[in-house]
Coordinates of C-alpha atoms in Angstrom, one line a residue:
Chain A
M221 CA -12.0 -49.4 -40.4
S222 CA -15.6 -50.4 -40.9
E223 CA -18.1 -47.7 -41.5
E224 CA -19.7 -48.4 -38.2
A225 CA -16.4 -47.9 -36.4
S226 CA -15.7 -44.7 -38.0
L227 CA -19.2 -43.5 -37.2
A228 CA -18.7 -44.5 -33.6
E229 CA -15.4 -42.7 -33.6
M230 CA -17.0 -39.6 -35.0
L231 CA -19.7 -39.7 -32.4
R232 CA -17.2 -40.0 -29.6
R233 CA -15.4 -37.0 -30.9
V234 CA -18.5 -34.9 -31.1
T235 CA -19.6 -35.9 -27.7
E236 CA -16.1 -35.0 -26.4
E237 CA -16.3 -31.5 -28.0
R238 CA -19.8 -31.0 -26.8
D239 CA -18.7 -31.8 -23.2
K240 CA -15.8 -29.4 -23.4
A241 CA -18.0 -26.6 -24.7
E242 CA -20.5 -27.3 -21.9
K243 CA -17.7 -27.1 -19.3
D244 CA -16.5 -23.8 -20.8
L245 CA -20.0 -22.5 -20.8
E246 CA -20.4 -23.5 -17.2
A247 CA -17.1 -21.7 -16.2
V248 CA -18.4 -18.5 -18.0
T249 CA -21.7 -18.7 -16.3
R250 CA -20.1 -19.2 -12.9
K251 CA -18.0 -16.1 -13.6
L252 CA -21.0 -14.1 -14.7
Q253 CA -23.0 -15.2 -11.6
E254 CA -20.1 -14.0 -9.4
V255 CA -20.0 -10.6 -11.1
N256 CA -23.8 -10.4 -10.8
V257 CA -23.5 -10.9 -7.0
R258 CA -20.8 -8.4 -6.7
L259 CA -22.8 -5.8 -8.7
T260 CA -26.0 -6.5 -6.7
D261 CA -23.9 -6.1 -3.6
A262 CA -22.4 -2.8 -4.9
E263 CA -25.9 -1.5 -5.5
R264 CA -27.0 -2.4 -1.9
Q265 CA -23.8 -0.7 -0.5
K266 CA -24.7 2.4 -2.4
T267 CA -28.2 2.5 -0.9
A268 CA -26.7 2.0 2.5
F269 CA -24.2 4.7 1.9
L270 CA -26.8 7.3 0.9
S271 CA -28.6 6.9 4.3
N272 CA -25.3 6.8 6.1
I273 CA -23.9 9.9 4.5
R274 CA -27.0 11.8 5.6
N275 CA -26.0 11.3 9.1
E276 CA -22.3 11.9 8.5
M277 CA -23.1 15.3 6.9
N278 CA -26.2 16.2 8.7
N279 CA -24.7 15.7 12.3
P280 CA -21.9 18.1 11.9
L281 CA -24.0 20.6 10.0
T282 CA -26.6 20.5 12.8
A283 CA -23.9 21.0 15.4
L284 CA -22.4 23.9 13.4
L285 CA -25.8 25.6 13.2
T286 CA -26.5 25.3 17.0
L287 CA -23.1 26.2 18.1
S288 CA -22.8 29.3 15.9
E289 CA -26.2 30.4 17.0
A290 CA -25.0 30.0 20.6
L291 CA -21.9 32.0 19.8
T292 CA -23.8 34.8 18.2
E293 CA -26.7 35.1 20.6
R294 CA -26.3 33.6 23.9
I295 CA -22.7 33.7 25.2
P296 CA -21.0 36.8 23.9
G297 CA -20.0 38.0 27.3
D298 CA -17.9 35.0 28.4
P299 CA -14.6 34.8 26.4
D300 CA -13.7 31.3 27.8
M301 CA -17.1 29.8 26.9
A302 CA -16.8 31.5 23.6
R303 CA -13.4 29.9 22.8
Q304 CA -14.7 26.6 23.8
V305 CA -17.7 26.9 21.4
A306 CA -15.5 28.2 18.7
K307 CA -13.2 25.2 19.1
S308 CA -16.1 22.9 18.6
V309 CA -17.3 24.8 15.6
L310 CA -13.9 24.3 14.1
A311 CA -13.9 20.6 14.8
E312 CA -17.3 20.1 13.3
A313 CA -16.5 22.2 10.3
R314 CA -13.3 20.1 9.7
T315 CA -15.3 16.9 10.0
L316 CA -17.8 18.2 7.3
D317 CA -15.0 19.5 5.1
F318 CA -13.3 16.1 5.2
H319 CA -16.4 14.2 4.3
L320 CA -17.3 16.7 1.4
H321 CA -13.7 16.3 0.0
N322 CA -14.1 12.6 -0.1
V323 CA -17.5 12.6 -1.7
L324 CA -16.4 15.2 -4.2
A325 CA -13.2 13.4 -5.0
A326 CA -15.2 10.2 -5.5
A327 CA -17.5 12.1 -8.0
E328 CA -14.6 13.6 -9.7
M329 CA -12.8 10.2 -10.0
E330 CA -16.0 8.5 -11.2
A331 CA -16.5 11.2 -14.0
G332 CA -12.8 10.8 -15.0
A333 CA -12.5 14.6 -15.0
V334 CA -9.5 14.7 -12.7
G335 CA -6.9 17.4 -13.1
L336 CA -3.5 16.9 -11.7
E337 CA -1.4 19.7 -10.5
P338 CA 2.1 18.6 -9.9
V339 CA 4.0 21.0 -7.6
R340 CA 7.1 20.4 -5.5
L341 CA 6.0 19.9 -1.9
S342 CA 7.6 19.2 1.5
V343 CA 6.3 15.8 2.6
Q344 CA 6.8 16.7 6.3
R345 CA 4.7 19.8 6.0
T346 CA 1.9 17.9 4.1
L347 CA 1.8 15.2 6.8
E348 CA 1.9 17.8 9.7
D349 CA -1.0 19.8 8.0
C350 CA -3.1 16.6 7.7
V351 CA -2.5 15.6 11.3
R352 CA -3.4 19.1 12.5
A353 CA -6.7 18.9 10.6
L354 CA -7.5 15.8 12.5
S355 CA -6.4 17.0 16.0
H356 CA -10.0 17.1 17.3
R357 CA -10.4 13.3 16.6
T358 CA -7.1 12.4 18.1
E359 CA -8.2 14.3 21.3
D360 CA -11.6 12.6 21.3
R361 CA -10.0 9.1 21.1
Q362 CA -6.9 9.9 23.1
V363 CA -4.7 8.7 20.3
R364 CA -1.2 10.0 19.8
V365 CA 0.2 10.5 16.3
E366 CA 3.8 10.1 15.6
V367 CA 5.3 11.5 12.5
D368 CA 8.7 10.1 11.3
C369 CA 9.7 11.9 8.2
P370 CA 13.0 13.4 7.0
P371 CA 12.6 17.1 7.1
D372 CA 14.2 17.6 3.6
L373 CA 12.0 14.9 1.9
D374 CA 10.5 16.6 -1.2
L375 CA 8.0 15.1 -3.7
V376 CA 6.6 16.5 -7.0
S377 CA 3.0 15.5 -6.8
D378 CA -0.5 16.9 -6.7
G379 CA -0.6 18.3 -3.2
E380 CA -4.4 18.1 -2.7
K381 CA -4.5 14.5 -3.9
L382 CA -1.6 13.4 -1.7
A383 CA -3.3 15.3 1.3
L384 CA -6.5 13.4 0.7
I385 CA -4.6 10.0 0.8
V386 CA -2.9 10.9 4.0
T387 CA -6.0 12.3 5.7
N388 CA -8.0 9.2 4.9
L389 CA -5.4 6.8 6.0
V390 CA -4.6 8.8 9.2
S391 CA -8.3 9.3 9.9
N392 CA -9.0 5.5 9.7
A393 CA -6.0 4.8 11.9
I394 CA -7.4 7.1 14.6
E395 CA -10.9 5.9 14.3
F396 CA -10.1 2.2 14.3
N397 CA -7.5 2.5 17.0
R398 CA -7.8 1.4 20.5
I399 CA -8.4 4.3 23.1
G400 CA -4.9 5.6 24.1
G401 CA -3.2 3.8 21.1
A402 CA -0.7 5.3 18.8
V403 CA -0.8 6.1 15.0
R404 CA 2.6 6.0 13.3
I405 CA 3.2 7.8 10.1
A406 CA 6.5 6.9 8.4
A407 CA 7.7 8.6 5.2
S408 CA 10.8 7.7 3.3
P409 CA 12.1 8.1 -0.2
T410 CA 12.1 5.2 -2.7
A411 CA 15.1 5.6 -5.0
G412 CA 14.8 3.0 -7.7
N413 CA 13.9 0.2 -5.3
S414 CA 11.6 -2.6 -6.4
A415 CA 8.4 -1.6 -4.9
S416 CA 7.5 -4.9 -3.5
G417 CA 10.9 -6.2 -2.7
S418 CA 11.5 -4.5 0.5
S419 CA 12.4 -6.4 3.6
E420 CA 10.2 -4.2 5.8
R421 CA 7.1 -6.0 4.6
R422 CA 5.6 -8.6 6.8
H423 CA 4.8 -12.0 5.3
D424 CA 1.0 -11.5 4.8
A425 CA 1.1 -8.1 3.0
V426 CA -1.5 -8.0 0.2
P427 CA -0.2 -6.2 -2.8
V428 CA -3.3 -4.6 -4.6
H429 CA -1.2 -4.4 -7.8
R430 CA 0.9 -7.3 -8.4
E431 CA 3.3 -5.9 -11.0
R432 CA 6.7 -4.6 -9.8
R433 CA 7.8 -1.2 -10.6
T434 CA 10.7 1.0 -10.1
Y435 CA 10.1 3.9 -7.9
D436 CA 11.6 7.2 -7.5
G437 CA 9.2 8.7 -5.0
L438 CA 7.6 8.3 -1.7
R439 CA 6.9 5.4 0.6
L440 CA 4.4 6.2 3.2
T441 CA 3.2 3.8 5.9
V442 CA 0.4 4.6 8.3
S443 CA 0.0 2.1 11.1
D444 CA -2.4 1.8 14.1
E445 CA -2.8 -0.4 17.1
G446 CA -6.5 -1.0 16.4
I447 CA -8.9 -3.8 15.8
G448 CA -7.1 -4.9 12.6
I449 CA -8.7 -6.6 9.7
A450 CA -9.4 -10.3 9.2
K451 CA -7.5 -11.9 6.3
Q452 CA -10.7 -12.8 4.4
D453 CA -12.0 -9.3 4.7
L454 CA -8.8 -7.8 3.1
P455 CA -9.8 -7.9 -0.5
R456 CA -13.1 -6.2 0.2
I457 CA -11.8 -3.1 2.0
F458 CA -11.2 -1.0 -1.0
D459 CA -14.8 -1.5 -2.3
R460 CA -16.9 1.6 -2.5
F461 CA -19.2 2.2 0.5
R462 CA -17.8 -0.9 2.2
Q463 CA -17.6 -0.9 6.0
L464 CA -17.0 -4.3 7.6
T465 CA -19.3 -3.3 10.4
T466 CA -22.5 -1.7 9.5
G467 CA -26.0 -1.0 10.8
A468 CA -27.5 1.4 13.3
T469 CA -25.2 0.4 16.1
K470 CA -22.0 0.4 14.1
P471 CA -19.3 1.4 16.5
Y472 CA -17.1 3.5 14.1
R473 CA -17.7 6.7 12.4
G474 CA -17.2 7.1 8.6
N475 CA -19.1 6.3 5.5
G476 CA -16.9 3.6 3.8
I477 CA -15.9 5.8 0.9
G478 CA -12.4 6.7 2.2
L479 CA -10.4 3.7 1.1
S480 CA -12.0 3.5 -2.3
V481 CA -11.0 7.2 -2.9
V482 CA -7.5 6.5 -1.6
Q483 CA -7.1 3.5 -4.0
A484 CA -8.4 5.4 -7.0
I485 CA -6.1 8.4 -6.3
V486 CA -3.0 6.1 -5.8
E487 CA -3.9 4.4 -9.2
L488 CA -4.1 7.7 -10.9
L489 CA -0.8 8.8 -9.4
N490 CA 0.6 5.5 -10.8
G491 CA 1.4 4.3 -7.4
Q492 CA 0.6 1.2 -5.3
I493 CA -1.2 0.6 -2.1
M494 CA -0.6 -2.4 0.2
V495 CA -2.1 -3.4 3.5
D496 CA -0.8 -5.5 6.3
S497 CA -3.0 -6.4 9.2
E498 CA -3.4 -8.6 12.1
P499 CA -6.8 -8.8 13.9
G500 CA -6.5 -7.5 17.4
R501 CA -2.9 -6.0 16.8
G502 CA -3.5 -3.3 14.2
S503 CA -3.2 -2.5 10.5
A504 CA -0.5 -0.9 8.4
F505 CA -1.3 0.7 5.1
T506 CA 1.8 1.4 2.8
V507 CA 1.4 3.7 -0.2
L508 CA 4.0 4.1 -2.9
V509 CA 3.8 7.3 -4.9
P510 CA 6.2 7.9 -7.7
T511 CA 7.3 11.5 -8.2
M512 CA 5.6 13.2 -11.0
P513 CA 7.4 15.3 -13.7
A514 CA 7.4 18.9 -12.7
A515 CA 4.7 21.1 -14.2
S516 CA 5.5 22.2 -17.8
A517 CA 5.1 25.7 -18.9
A518 CA 1.5 24.8 -19.8
G519 CA 0.9 23.4 -16.3
E520 CA 0.2 19.9 -17.5
G521 CA 1.6 16.8 -16.1
V522 CA 3.7 15.1 -18.8
D523 CA 5.4 11.8 -18.8
P524 CA 9.2 12.1 -18.5
G525 CA 11.5 10.3 -21.0
V526 CA 8.9 10.3 -23.8
T527 CA 8.5 13.3 -26.0
L528 CA 4.9 13.1 -26.4
F529 CA 4.1 15.8 -28.8
D530 CA 6.7 15.9 -31.4
D531 CA 8.2 13.4 -33.9
F532 CA 4.8 12.5 -35.3
S533 CA 5.8 13.4 -38.9
D534 CA 5.9 9.8 -39.8
G535 CA 2.8 8.9 -37.9
Q536 CA -0.1 7.4 -39.7
E537 CA -3.2 9.4 -40.0
V538 CA -6.4 7.5 -39.2
Chain B
M188 CA 11.6 21.6 -41.8
S189 CA 9.5 22.2 -44.9
M190 CA 6.7 24.7 -45.3
A191 CA 4.1 21.9 -45.1
D192 CA 5.4 20.8 -41.7
A193 CA 5.5 24.3 -40.4
I194 CA 1.8 24.9 -41.1
S195 CA 0.7 21.3 -40.1
P196 CA -1.9 21.3 -37.4
W197 CA 0.3 18.6 -35.7
N198 CA 3.3 20.8 -35.3
T199 CA 2.9 21.6 -31.7
T200 CA 5.8 24.1 -31.6
T201 CA 4.0 26.4 -34.0
S202 CA 0.4 25.4 -33.3
E203 CA -1.4 27.6 -30.8
V204 CA -3.8 24.8 -29.9
A205 CA -3.5 23.8 -26.3
Q206 CA -1.9 20.4 -25.5
H207 CA -3.0 17.9 -23.0
F208 CA -1.5 14.5 -22.1
L209 CA -4.3 12.2 -21.1
L210 CA -3.6 9.8 -18.3
P211 CA -5.0 6.2 -18.2
G212 CA -8.4 6.1 -16.6
L213 CA -9.5 9.6 -17.5
V214 CA -11.9 11.3 -20.0
F215 CA -11.3 14.5 -21.8
A216 CA -13.9 16.6 -23.5
E217 CA -13.9 20.3 -23.7
A218 CA -15.3 22.9 -26.2
E219 CA -12.0 24.5 -26.9
P220 CA -9.8 22.7 -29.4
H221 CA -6.9 20.7 -27.9
I222 CA -4.2 18.3 -29.2
I223 CA -4.5 15.3 -26.9
S224 CA -1.8 12.8 -26.7
T225 CA -1.7 9.4 -24.9
V226 CA 0.2 6.1 -24.9
L227 CA -1.6 2.9 -25.3
G228 CA -0.7 -0.8 -24.8
S229 CA -3.6 -3.1 -24.2
C230 CA -5.6 0.0 -23.2
V231 CA -8.1 1.4 -25.6
A232 CA -8.8 5.0 -26.5
V233 CA -12.1 6.1 -28.0
C234 CA -12.0 9.4 -29.9
L235 CA -15.4 11.0 -30.5
W236 CA -15.9 13.9 -32.9
D237 CA -18.8 16.0 -33.7
P238 CA -18.5 17.3 -37.2
D239 CA -21.3 19.7 -36.7
L240 CA -20.0 21.6 -33.7
K241 CA -16.4 20.7 -34.6
I242 CA -15.6 19.5 -31.0
G243 CA -14.1 16.3 -29.8
G244 CA -13.4 14.2 -26.9
I245 CA -11.3 11.2 -25.9
N246 CA -11.0 8.5 -23.1
H247 CA -8.4 6.0 -22.2
Y248 CA -9.4 2.9 -20.4
L249 CA -7.5 -0.1 -19.0
L250 CA -10.1 -2.8 -18.4
P251 CA -13.4 -3.7 -20.1
L252 CA -15.9 -4.0 -17.4
W253 CA -16.3 -2.8 -13.8
N254 CA -17.0 -5.8 -11.6
G255 CA -18.1 -4.0 -8.4
E256 CA -14.5 -3.6 -7.0
G257 CA -13.4 -0.1 -5.9
L258 CA -14.9 2.9 -7.6
P259 CA -16.6 2.6 -11.0
T260 CA -14.1 5.0 -12.6
P261 CA -13.4 5.4 -16.4
K262 CA -10.5 3.0 -15.8
Y263 CA -13.2 0.6 -17.1
G264 CA -14.4 0.7 -20.7
S265 CA -18.0 0.3 -19.8
V266 CA -17.8 3.5 -17.7
A267 CA -15.3 5.4 -19.8
I268 CA -17.4 5.2 -23.0
E269 CA -20.7 6.1 -21.3
K270 CA -18.9 9.1 -19.6
L271 CA -17.4 10.3 -22.8
I272 CA -20.7 10.2 -24.6
E273 CA -22.3 12.0 -21.7
R274 CA -19.6 14.7 -21.8
M275 CA -20.1 15.3 -25.5
V276 CA -23.8 15.5 -25.2
G277 CA -23.3 17.9 -22.2
L278 CA -21.3 20.1 -24.7
G279 CA -24.2 20.2 -27.0
S280 CA -23.5 17.3 -29.4
R281 CA -26.2 15.1 -30.8
K282 CA -25.4 11.6 -30.2
S283 CA -26.6 10.4 -33.6
L284 CA -24.1 12.7 -35.3
L285 CA -20.9 11.5 -33.4
Q286 CA -18.2 9.7 -35.2
A287 CA -15.7 7.5 -33.5
K288 CA -12.1 6.5 -34.0
L289 CA -10.6 3.6 -31.9
F290 CA -7.0 2.9 -31.0
G291 CA -5.1 0.4 -28.9
G292 CA -6.1 -3.0 -27.7
A293 CA -2.7 -4.5 -28.4
A294 CA -1.7 -8.0 -27.0
I295 CA 1.1 -6.7 -24.9
I296 CA 1.1 -9.8 -22.6
R297 CA 0.8 -12.7 -25.0
S298 CA -1.6 -14.9 -23.2
G299 CA -4.3 -15.1 -25.8
G300 CA -7.7 -16.8 -25.4
L301 CA -10.2 -15.4 -22.9
L302 CA -7.6 -13.4 -21.1
N303 CA -6.4 -11.2 -23.9
I304 CA -7.3 -7.9 -22.3
G305 CA -6.5 -5.8 -25.3
E306 CA -8.8 -7.7 -27.6
R307 CA -11.6 -7.6 -25.0
N308 CA -11.1 -3.9 -24.5
A309 CA -11.4 -3.2 -28.3
Q310 CA -14.3 -5.6 -28.7
L311 CA -16.2 -3.8 -25.9
A312 CA -15.8 -0.4 -27.6
L313 CA -17.0 -1.8 -30.9
E314 CA -20.0 -3.4 -29.2
I315 CA -21.0 -0.3 -27.1
L316 CA -20.7 2.1 -30.0
E317 CA -22.8 -0.2 -32.2
G318 CA -25.4 -0.3 -29.5
E319 CA -25.3 3.5 -29.2
R320 CA -25.5 3.8 -33.0
I321 CA -22.4 5.8 -33.2
Q322 CA -20.5 5.3 -36.5
V323 CA -16.9 4.1 -36.3
I324 CA -15.1 5.9 -39.1
G325 CA -11.4 4.7 -38.2
T326 CA -9.7 2.1 -36.2
D327 CA -6.1 1.1 -35.5
L328 CA -6.6 -1.8 -33.1
Y329 CA -5.0 -5.2 -31.9
G330 CA -1.5 -6.2 -32.9
L331 CA 1.5 -6.8 -30.7
Q332 CA 2.8 -3.2 -30.4
G333 CA 1.9 -0.3 -28.2
R334 CA 0.9 3.0 -29.8
R335 CA 1.3 6.7 -29.3
I336 CA -1.7 8.7 -30.5
M337 CA -2.5 12.2 -31.1
F338 CA -6.1 13.5 -31.4
H339 CA -6.9 17.1 -32.6
T340 CA -10.2 17.7 -31.0
G341 CA -10.8 20.8 -33.2
L342 CA -10.4 18.9 -36.5
G343 CA -11.3 15.4 -35.6
R344 CA -8.1 14.2 -37.0
A345 CA -6.0 11.5 -35.4
K346 CA -2.4 10.3 -35.9
V347 CA -1.0 7.1 -34.6
K348 CA 2.6 5.8 -34.3
L349 CA 3.6 2.3 -33.3
I350 CA 6.0 2.0 -30.4
G351 CA 8.8 -0.4 -31.3
E352 CA 8.8 -3.8 -29.5
G353 CA 12.3 -3.1 -28.3
N354 CA 11.1 -0.1 -26.3
S355 CA 9.7 -0.4 -22.8
A356 CA 6.1 -1.4 -22.8
P357 CA 3.7 1.4 -22.1
A358 CA 1.7 1.4 -19.0
G359 CA -1.6 1.8 -20.6

């Protein structure tokens, strides 16, 4: 090969490599731009959240103050009226309690300082307690809630965390339901089934986690007959502070933190969450929560099957 | 069991130090000494130790950077390392005195290239700690096997054991 030809060959190869590097760089740049957009978006959502949460917490608080003032000062003589007012106080207090739980759970989760306290709990009782705490919303929206749960279904898990999952999903199902619609809560055990292999799933279910795991725990589905979620919106619904309708005239209550809290708790419990929705027909959220090992003497959750603290005699010190 | 084993700080049946299993995505830092145990695959655990106050803390993260999805929890390294430093400083530590030991970052799913999460997790810890001027005094990173680690937060000592390839892959 002449010197000229080998130089030309070398030039060609260098050019090729440079083109490839440029393409790679373009791909990386595009990725970074996407992330940048998402982060800017997340920051904007946070600002919107702060002004929204002010209303969500201030309104029930103002109502609580007014109602309890009325109760103590103006209507002590009328027991029927007093009962009505007390009922409203309870409803407002529950609303406030729910919002506070969510905000505190989000803060706890973001700090990574979450303690899990596994106890054996009755799933039916947990579900019924959560539904009772939301009874004022079901009355307001004339929604009926049906609970389908085997009475003997037990689960070892953190009761407070599980309740927060249920309350958020049911609260959303009530809020986004049509007036007079139904919310169905179905609970069943999962005994070694493949989490995503069940025939109950409709074709367009979106698994948030794609890996398949073996479960020995709880499958919980909360479904509504509400507005549903468009397919292109599904990947965004777990984002923090995300509400698909926002602004001063938004028709639904809530602050957009609930589903991000639910997702974070489910992940922490090593579970999965899936959503299945059809605009105009309703949504169904399915949560799989594996049973936790029962509390050890120290009260700590410990992974089963692995003896975590012994047999380190041949371990290497670093 | 030999005498040496019986008085070893690692002997959790004789030790009076509290034990805690750290779940993926969480941060642990308390003033009281603890023996922390966790299981790592492609995840990374950063152990911070304050030789002055003799206190330590640890995190366990799954992915390098939060990308705006869900909550910015310590599931992501960028959050987890920042939170751990914050917690140590909150306990009275001076950041400049902290020492770090890093574990994990194995290539459990052998894809390699840009998608090797374990490697990216480990690189991120090294970069952030360098930026924060925190000295890294020990590492056991990368490789193809998962690890079980123990960190004694009262002594700043860590022990690591590889998990055989034949065993089930750890979640973290």
